[in-house]
CSV table of N, CA and C and ligand atoms in Angstrom, one decimal:
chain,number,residue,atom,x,y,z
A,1467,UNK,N,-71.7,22.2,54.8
A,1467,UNK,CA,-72.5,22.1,56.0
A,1467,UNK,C,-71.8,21.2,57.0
A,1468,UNK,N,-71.4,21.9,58.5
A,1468,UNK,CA,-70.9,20.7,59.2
A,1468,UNK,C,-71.7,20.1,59.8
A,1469,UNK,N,-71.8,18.8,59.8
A,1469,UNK,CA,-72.3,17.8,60.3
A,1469,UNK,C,-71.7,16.5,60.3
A,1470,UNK,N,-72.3,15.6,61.2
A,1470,UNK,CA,-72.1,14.5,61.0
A,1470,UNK,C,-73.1,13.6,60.5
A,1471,UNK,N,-72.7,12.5,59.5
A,1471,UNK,CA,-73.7,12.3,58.2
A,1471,UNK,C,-73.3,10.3,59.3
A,1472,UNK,N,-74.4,10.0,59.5
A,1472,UNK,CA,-74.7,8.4,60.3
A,1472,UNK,C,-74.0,7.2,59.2
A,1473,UNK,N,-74.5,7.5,58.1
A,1473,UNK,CA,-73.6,6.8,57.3
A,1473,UNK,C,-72.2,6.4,56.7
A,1474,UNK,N,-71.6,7.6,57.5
A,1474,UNK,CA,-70.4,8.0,56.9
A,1474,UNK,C,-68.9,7.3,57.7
A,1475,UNK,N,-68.1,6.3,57.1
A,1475,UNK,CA,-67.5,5.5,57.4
A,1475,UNK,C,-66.5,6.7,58.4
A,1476,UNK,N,-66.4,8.0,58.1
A,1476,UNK,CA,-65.2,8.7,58.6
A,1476,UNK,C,-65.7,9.3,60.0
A,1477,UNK,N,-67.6,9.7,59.6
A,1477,UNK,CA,-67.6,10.4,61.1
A,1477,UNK,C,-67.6,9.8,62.0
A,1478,UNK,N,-68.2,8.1,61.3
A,1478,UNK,CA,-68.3,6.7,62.3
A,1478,UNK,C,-66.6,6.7,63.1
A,1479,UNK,N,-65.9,6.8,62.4
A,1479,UNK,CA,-64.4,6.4,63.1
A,1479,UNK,C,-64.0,8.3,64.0
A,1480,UNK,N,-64.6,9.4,64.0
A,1480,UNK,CA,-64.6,10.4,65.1
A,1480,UNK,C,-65.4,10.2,65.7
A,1481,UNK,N,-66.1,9.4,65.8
A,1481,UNK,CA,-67.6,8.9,66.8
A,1481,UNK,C,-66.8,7.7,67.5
A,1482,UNK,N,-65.9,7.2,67.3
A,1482,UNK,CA,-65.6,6.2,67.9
A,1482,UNK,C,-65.9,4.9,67.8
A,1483,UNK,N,-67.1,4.8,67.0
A,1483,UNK,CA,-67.8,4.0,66.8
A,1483,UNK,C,-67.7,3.0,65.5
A,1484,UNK,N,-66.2,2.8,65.1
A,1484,UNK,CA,-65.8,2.4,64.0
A,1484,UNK,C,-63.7,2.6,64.5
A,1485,UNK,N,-63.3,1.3,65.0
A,1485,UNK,CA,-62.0,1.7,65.6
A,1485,UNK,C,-60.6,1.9,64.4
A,1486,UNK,N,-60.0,2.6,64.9
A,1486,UNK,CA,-58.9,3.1,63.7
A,1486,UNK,C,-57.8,3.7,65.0
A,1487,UNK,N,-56.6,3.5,63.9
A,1487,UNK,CA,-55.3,3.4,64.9
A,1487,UNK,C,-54.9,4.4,65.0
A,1488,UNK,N,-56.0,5.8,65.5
A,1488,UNK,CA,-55.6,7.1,65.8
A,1488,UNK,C,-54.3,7.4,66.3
A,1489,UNK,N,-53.3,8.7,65.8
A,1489,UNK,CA,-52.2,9.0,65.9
A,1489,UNK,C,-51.9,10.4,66.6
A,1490,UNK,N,-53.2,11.6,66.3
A,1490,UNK,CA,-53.4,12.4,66.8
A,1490,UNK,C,-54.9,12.8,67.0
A,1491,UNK,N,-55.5,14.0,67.8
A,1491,UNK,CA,-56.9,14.3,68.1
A,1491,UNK,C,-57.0,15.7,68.8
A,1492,UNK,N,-57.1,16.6,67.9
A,1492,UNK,CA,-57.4,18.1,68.4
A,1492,UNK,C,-59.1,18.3,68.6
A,1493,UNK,N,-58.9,19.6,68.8
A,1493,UNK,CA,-60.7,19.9,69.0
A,1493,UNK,C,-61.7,20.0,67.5
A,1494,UNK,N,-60.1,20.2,66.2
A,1494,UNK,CA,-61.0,20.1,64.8
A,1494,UNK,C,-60.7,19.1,64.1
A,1495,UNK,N,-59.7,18.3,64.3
A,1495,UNK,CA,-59.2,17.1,63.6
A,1495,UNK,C,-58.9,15.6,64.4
A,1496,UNK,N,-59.4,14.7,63.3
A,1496,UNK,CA,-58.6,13.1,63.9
A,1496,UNK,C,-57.3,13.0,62.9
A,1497,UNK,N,-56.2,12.3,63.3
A,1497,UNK,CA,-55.4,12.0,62.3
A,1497,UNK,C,-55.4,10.0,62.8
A,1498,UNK,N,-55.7,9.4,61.6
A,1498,UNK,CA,-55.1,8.0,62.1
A,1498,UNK,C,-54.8,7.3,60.6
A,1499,UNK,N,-54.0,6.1,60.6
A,1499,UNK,CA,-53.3,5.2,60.0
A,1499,UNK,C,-54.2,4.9,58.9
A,1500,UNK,N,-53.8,4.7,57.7
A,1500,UNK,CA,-54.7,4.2,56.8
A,1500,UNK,C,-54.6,2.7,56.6
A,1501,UNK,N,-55.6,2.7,56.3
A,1501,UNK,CA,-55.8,0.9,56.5
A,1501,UNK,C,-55.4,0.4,55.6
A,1502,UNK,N,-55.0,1.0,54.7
A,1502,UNK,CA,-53.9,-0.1,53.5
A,1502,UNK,C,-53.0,1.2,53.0
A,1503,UNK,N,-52.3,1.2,53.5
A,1503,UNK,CA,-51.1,2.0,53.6
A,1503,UNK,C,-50.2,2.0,52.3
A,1504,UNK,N,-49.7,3.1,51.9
A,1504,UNK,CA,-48.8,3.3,50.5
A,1504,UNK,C,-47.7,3.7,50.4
A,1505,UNK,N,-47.2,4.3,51.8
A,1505,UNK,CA,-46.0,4.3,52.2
A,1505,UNK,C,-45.5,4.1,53.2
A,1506,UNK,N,-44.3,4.1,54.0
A,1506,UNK,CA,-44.2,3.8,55.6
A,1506,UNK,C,-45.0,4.7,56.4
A,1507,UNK,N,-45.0,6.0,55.6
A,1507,UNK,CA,-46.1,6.9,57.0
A,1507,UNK,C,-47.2,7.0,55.7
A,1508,UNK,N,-48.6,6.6,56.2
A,1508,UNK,CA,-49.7,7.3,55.5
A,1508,UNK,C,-51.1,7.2,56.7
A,1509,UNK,N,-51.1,8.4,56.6
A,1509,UNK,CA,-51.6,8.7,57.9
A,1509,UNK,C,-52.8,9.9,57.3
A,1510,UNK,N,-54.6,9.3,57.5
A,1510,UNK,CA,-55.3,10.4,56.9
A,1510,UNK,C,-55.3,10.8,58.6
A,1511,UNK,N,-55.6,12.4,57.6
A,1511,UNK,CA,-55.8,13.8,58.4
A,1511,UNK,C,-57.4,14.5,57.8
A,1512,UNK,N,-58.7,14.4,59.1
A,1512,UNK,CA,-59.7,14.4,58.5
A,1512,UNK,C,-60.2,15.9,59.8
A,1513,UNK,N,-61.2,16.9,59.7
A,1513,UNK,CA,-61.9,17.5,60.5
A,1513,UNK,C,-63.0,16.7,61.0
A,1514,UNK,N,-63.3,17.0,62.2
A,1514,UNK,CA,-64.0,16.2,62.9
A,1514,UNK,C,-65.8,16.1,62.7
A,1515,UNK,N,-66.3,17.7,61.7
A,1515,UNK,CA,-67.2,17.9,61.2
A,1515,UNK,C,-67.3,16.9,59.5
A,1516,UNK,N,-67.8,16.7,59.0
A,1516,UNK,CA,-68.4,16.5,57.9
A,1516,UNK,C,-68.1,17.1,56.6
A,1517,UNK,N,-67.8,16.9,55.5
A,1517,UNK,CA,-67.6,17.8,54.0
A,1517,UNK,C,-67.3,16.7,53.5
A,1518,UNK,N,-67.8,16.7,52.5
A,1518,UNK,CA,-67.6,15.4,51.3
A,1518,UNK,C,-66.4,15.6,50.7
A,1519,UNK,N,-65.5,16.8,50.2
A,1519,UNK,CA,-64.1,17.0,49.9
A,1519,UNK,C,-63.8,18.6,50.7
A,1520,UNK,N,-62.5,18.2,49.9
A,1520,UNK,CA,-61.5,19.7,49.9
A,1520,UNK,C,-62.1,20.8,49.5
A,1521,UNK,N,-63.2,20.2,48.1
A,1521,UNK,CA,-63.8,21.7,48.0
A,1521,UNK,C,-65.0,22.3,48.7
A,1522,UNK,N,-65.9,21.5,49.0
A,1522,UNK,CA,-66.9,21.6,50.3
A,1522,UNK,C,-65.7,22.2,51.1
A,1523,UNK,N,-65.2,21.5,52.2
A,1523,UNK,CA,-64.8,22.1,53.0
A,1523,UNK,C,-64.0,23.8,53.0
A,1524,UNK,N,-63.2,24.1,52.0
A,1524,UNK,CA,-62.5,25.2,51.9
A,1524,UNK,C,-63.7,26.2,51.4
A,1525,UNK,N,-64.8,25.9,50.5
A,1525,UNK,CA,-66.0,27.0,50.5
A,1525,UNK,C,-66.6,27.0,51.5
A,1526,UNK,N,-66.8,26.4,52.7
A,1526,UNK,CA,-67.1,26.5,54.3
A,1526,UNK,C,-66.5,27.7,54.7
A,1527,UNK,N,-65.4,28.2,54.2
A,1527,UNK,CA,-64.8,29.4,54.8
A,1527,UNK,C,-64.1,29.5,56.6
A,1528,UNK,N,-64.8,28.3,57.2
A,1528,UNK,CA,-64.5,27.7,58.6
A,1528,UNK,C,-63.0,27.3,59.0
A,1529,UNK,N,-62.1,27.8,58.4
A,1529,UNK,CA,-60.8,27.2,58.8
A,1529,UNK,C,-60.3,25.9,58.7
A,1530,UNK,N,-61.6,25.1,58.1
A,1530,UNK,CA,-61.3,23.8,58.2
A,1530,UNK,C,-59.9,23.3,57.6
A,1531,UNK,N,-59.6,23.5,56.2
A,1531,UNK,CA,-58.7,23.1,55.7
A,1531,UNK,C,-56.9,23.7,56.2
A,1532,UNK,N,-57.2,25.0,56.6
A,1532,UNK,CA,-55.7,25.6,58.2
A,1532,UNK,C,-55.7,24.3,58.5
A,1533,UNK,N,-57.4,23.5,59.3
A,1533,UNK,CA,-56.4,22.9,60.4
A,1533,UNK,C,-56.1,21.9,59.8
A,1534,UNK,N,-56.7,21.0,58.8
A,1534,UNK,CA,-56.3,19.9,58.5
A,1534,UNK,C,-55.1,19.9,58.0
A,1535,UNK,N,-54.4,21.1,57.2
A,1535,UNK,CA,-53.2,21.0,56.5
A,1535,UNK,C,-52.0,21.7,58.2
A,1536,UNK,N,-52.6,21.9,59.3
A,1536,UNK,CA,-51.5,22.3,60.3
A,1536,UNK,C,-51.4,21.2,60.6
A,1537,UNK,N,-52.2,20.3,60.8
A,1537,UNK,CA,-51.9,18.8,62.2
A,1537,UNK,C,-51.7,17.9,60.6
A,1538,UNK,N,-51.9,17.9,59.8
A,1538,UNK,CA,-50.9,17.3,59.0
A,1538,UNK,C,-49.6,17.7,58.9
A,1539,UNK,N,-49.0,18.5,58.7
A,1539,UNK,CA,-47.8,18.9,59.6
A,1539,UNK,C,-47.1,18.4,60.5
A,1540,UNK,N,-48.3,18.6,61.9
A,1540,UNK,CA,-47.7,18.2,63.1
A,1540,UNK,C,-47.7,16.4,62.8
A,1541,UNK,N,-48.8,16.0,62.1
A,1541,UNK,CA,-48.5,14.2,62.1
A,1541,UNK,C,-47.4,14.1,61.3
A,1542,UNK,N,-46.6,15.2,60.4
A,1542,UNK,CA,-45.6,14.8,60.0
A,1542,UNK,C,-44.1,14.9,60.3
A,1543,UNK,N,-44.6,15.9,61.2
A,1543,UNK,CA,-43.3,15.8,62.5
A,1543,UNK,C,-43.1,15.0,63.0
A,1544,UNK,N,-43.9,14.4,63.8
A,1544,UNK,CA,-44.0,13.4,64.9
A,1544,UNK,C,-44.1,12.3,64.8
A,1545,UNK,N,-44.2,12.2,63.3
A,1545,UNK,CA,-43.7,10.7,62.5
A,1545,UNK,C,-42.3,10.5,61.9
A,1546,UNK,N,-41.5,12.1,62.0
A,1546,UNK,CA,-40.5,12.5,61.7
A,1546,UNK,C,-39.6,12.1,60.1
A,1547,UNK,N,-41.1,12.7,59.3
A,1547,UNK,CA,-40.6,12.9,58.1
A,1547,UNK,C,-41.1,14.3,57.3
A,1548,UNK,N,-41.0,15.6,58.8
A,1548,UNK,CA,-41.2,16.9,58.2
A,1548,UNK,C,-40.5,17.6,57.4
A,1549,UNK,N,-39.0,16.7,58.1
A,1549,UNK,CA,-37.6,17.3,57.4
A,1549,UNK,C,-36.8,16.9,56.4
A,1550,UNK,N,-37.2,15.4,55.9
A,1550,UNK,CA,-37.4,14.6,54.9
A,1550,UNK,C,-38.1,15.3,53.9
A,1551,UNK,N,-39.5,15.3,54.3
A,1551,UNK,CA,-40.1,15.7,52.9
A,1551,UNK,C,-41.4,14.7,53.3
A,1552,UNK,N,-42.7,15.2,52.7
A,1552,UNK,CA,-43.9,14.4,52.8
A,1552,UNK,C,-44.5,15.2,51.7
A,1553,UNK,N,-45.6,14.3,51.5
A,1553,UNK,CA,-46.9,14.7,50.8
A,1553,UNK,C,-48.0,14.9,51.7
A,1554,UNK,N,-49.0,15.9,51.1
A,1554,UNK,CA,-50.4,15.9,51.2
A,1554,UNK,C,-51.3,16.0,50.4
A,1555,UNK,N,-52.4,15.1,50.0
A,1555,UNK,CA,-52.9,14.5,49.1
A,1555,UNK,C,-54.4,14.8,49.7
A,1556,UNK,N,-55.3,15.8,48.6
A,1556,UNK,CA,-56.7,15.7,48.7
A,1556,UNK,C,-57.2,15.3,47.3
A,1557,UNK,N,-57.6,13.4,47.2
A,1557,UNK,CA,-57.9,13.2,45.9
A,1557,UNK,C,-59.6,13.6,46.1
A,1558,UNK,N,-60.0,14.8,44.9
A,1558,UNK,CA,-61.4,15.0,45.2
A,1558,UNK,C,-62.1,14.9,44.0
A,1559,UNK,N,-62.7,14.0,44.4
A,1559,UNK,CA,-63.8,13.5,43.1
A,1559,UNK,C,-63.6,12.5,43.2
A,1560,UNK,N,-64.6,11.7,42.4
A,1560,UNK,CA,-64.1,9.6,42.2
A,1560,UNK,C,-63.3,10.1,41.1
A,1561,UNK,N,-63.6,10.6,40.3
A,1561,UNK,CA,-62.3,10.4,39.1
A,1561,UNK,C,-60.6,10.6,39.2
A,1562,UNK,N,-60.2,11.4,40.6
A,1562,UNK,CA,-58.9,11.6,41.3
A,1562,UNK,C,-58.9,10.5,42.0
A,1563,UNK,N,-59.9,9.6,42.1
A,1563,UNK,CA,-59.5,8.4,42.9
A,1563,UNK,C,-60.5,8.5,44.4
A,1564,UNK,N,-60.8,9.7,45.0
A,1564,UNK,CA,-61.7,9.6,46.0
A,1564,UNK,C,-62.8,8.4,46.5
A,1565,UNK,N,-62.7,8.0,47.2
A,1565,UNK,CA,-63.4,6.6,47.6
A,1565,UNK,C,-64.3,6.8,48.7
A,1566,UNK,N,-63.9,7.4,49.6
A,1566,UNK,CA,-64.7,7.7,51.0
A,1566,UNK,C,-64.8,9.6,51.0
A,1567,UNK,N,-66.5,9.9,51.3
A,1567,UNK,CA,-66.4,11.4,50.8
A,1567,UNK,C,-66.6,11.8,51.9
A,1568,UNK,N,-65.7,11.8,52.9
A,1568,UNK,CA,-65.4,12.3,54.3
A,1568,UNK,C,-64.5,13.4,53.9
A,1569,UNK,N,-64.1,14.8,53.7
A,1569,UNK,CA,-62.3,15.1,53.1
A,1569,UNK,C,-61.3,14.6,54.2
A,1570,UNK,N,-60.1,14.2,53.7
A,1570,UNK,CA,-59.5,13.9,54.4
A,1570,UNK,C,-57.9,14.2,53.8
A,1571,UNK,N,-57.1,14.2,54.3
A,1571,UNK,CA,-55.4,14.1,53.9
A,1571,UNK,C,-54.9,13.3,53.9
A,1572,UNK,N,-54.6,13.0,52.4
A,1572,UNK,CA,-53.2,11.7,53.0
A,1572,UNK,C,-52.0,12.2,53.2
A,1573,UNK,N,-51.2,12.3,54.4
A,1573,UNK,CA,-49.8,12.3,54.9
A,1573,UNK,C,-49.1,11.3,54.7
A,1574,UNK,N,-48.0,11.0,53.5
A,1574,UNK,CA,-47.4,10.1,52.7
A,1574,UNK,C,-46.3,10.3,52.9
A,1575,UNK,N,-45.5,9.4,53.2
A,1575,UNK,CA,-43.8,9.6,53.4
A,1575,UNK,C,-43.3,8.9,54.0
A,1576,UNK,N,-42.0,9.0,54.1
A,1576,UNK,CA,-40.7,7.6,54.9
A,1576,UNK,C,-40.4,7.0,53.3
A,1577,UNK,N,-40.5,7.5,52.4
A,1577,UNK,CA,-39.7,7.0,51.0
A,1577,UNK,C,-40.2,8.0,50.1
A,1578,UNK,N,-39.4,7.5,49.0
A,1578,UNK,CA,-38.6,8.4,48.0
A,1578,UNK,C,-40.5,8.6,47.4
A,1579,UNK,N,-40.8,9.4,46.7
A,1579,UNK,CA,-42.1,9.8,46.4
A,1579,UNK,C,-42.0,10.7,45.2
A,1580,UNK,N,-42.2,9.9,43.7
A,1580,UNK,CA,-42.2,10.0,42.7
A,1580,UNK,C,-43.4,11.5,42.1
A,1581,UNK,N,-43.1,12.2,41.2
A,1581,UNK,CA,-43.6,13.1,40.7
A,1581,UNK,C,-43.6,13.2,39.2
A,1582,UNK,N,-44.3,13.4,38.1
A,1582,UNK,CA,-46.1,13.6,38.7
A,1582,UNK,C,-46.5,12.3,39.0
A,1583,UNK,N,-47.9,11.7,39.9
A,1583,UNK,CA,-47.9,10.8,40.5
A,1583,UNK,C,-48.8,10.1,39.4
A,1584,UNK,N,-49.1,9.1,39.7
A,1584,UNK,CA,-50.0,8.4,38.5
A,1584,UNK,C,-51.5,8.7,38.8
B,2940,5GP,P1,-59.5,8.1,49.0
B,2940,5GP,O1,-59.4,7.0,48.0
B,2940,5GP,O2,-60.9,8.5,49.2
B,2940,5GP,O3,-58.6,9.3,48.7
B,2940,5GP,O4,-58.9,7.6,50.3
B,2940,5GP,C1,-59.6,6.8,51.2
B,2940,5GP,C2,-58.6,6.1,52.1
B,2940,5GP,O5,-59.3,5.5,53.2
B,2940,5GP,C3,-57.9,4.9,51.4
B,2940,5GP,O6,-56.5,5.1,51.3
B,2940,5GP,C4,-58.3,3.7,52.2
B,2940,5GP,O7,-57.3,2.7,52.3
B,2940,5GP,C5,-58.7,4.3,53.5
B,2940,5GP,N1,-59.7,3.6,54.3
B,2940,5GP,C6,-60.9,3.1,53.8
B,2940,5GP,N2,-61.6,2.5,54.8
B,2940,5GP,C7,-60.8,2.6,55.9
B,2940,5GP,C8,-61.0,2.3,57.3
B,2940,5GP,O8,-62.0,1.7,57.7
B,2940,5GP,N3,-60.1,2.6,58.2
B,2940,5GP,C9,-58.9,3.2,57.8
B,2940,5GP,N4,-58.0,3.5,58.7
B,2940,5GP,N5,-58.7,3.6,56.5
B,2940,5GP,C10,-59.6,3.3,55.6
B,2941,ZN,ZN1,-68.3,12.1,57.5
């Protein structure tokens, strides 16, 4: 369901109303800086609607997850580690580690990035 949920730390930060060191802003996605960062670029890439994960959102059928994984892309261009190499990371569930159930991407990169990950 898209919406925006009043409690939700992520729609709060596309509301503006919660400040974050935005990097890019289309008409479906925010991308900005994660606040405790895991590698030189880590940069979430979230839709600007509501979905508690990857899997909410891709059973949406709404393109949401196109855009999030295109402007993850483009934030990893423009961070200029497309050509390098990056990750994108949807931890979904608390047991993958999910913390905030906004979905969102992590765009990881600017170092060497170990496989399988812990
Ligand atoms: P998860 O653990 O759900 O996959 O990822 C949530 C991410 O959100 C974490 O990497 C965490 O550092 C980040 N985060 C949590 N609160 C904030 C915040 O208020 N601002 C920003 N920019 N990132 C946040
Ligand atoms: Zn939300």
């Amino acid at each position: 369901m898209a919406t925006s949920r009043p409690d939700c730390l992520f729609c709060k930060i596309v509301a503006g109303e919660v400040p974050a060191d935005v990097v890019r802003a289309t008409d479906d996605t925010v991308a900005f800086r994660d606040i405790n960062p895991q590698a030189p670029t880590h940069v979430l890439v979230i839709p600007r609607d509501h979905y508690a994960d990857a899997g909410e959102a891709a059973r949406a059928g709404a393109g949401v997850m196109d855009a999030v994984a295109r402007d993850a892309h483009e934030v990893a261009a423009a961070e200029g580690i497309a050509a390098s190499g990056y990750r994108l990371v949807f931890n979904t569930g608390a047991g993958a580690g999910q913390t905030v159930f906004h979905v969102h991407g992590h765009v990881l990169g600017g170092r060497g990035l170990q496989w399988p990950p812990g």
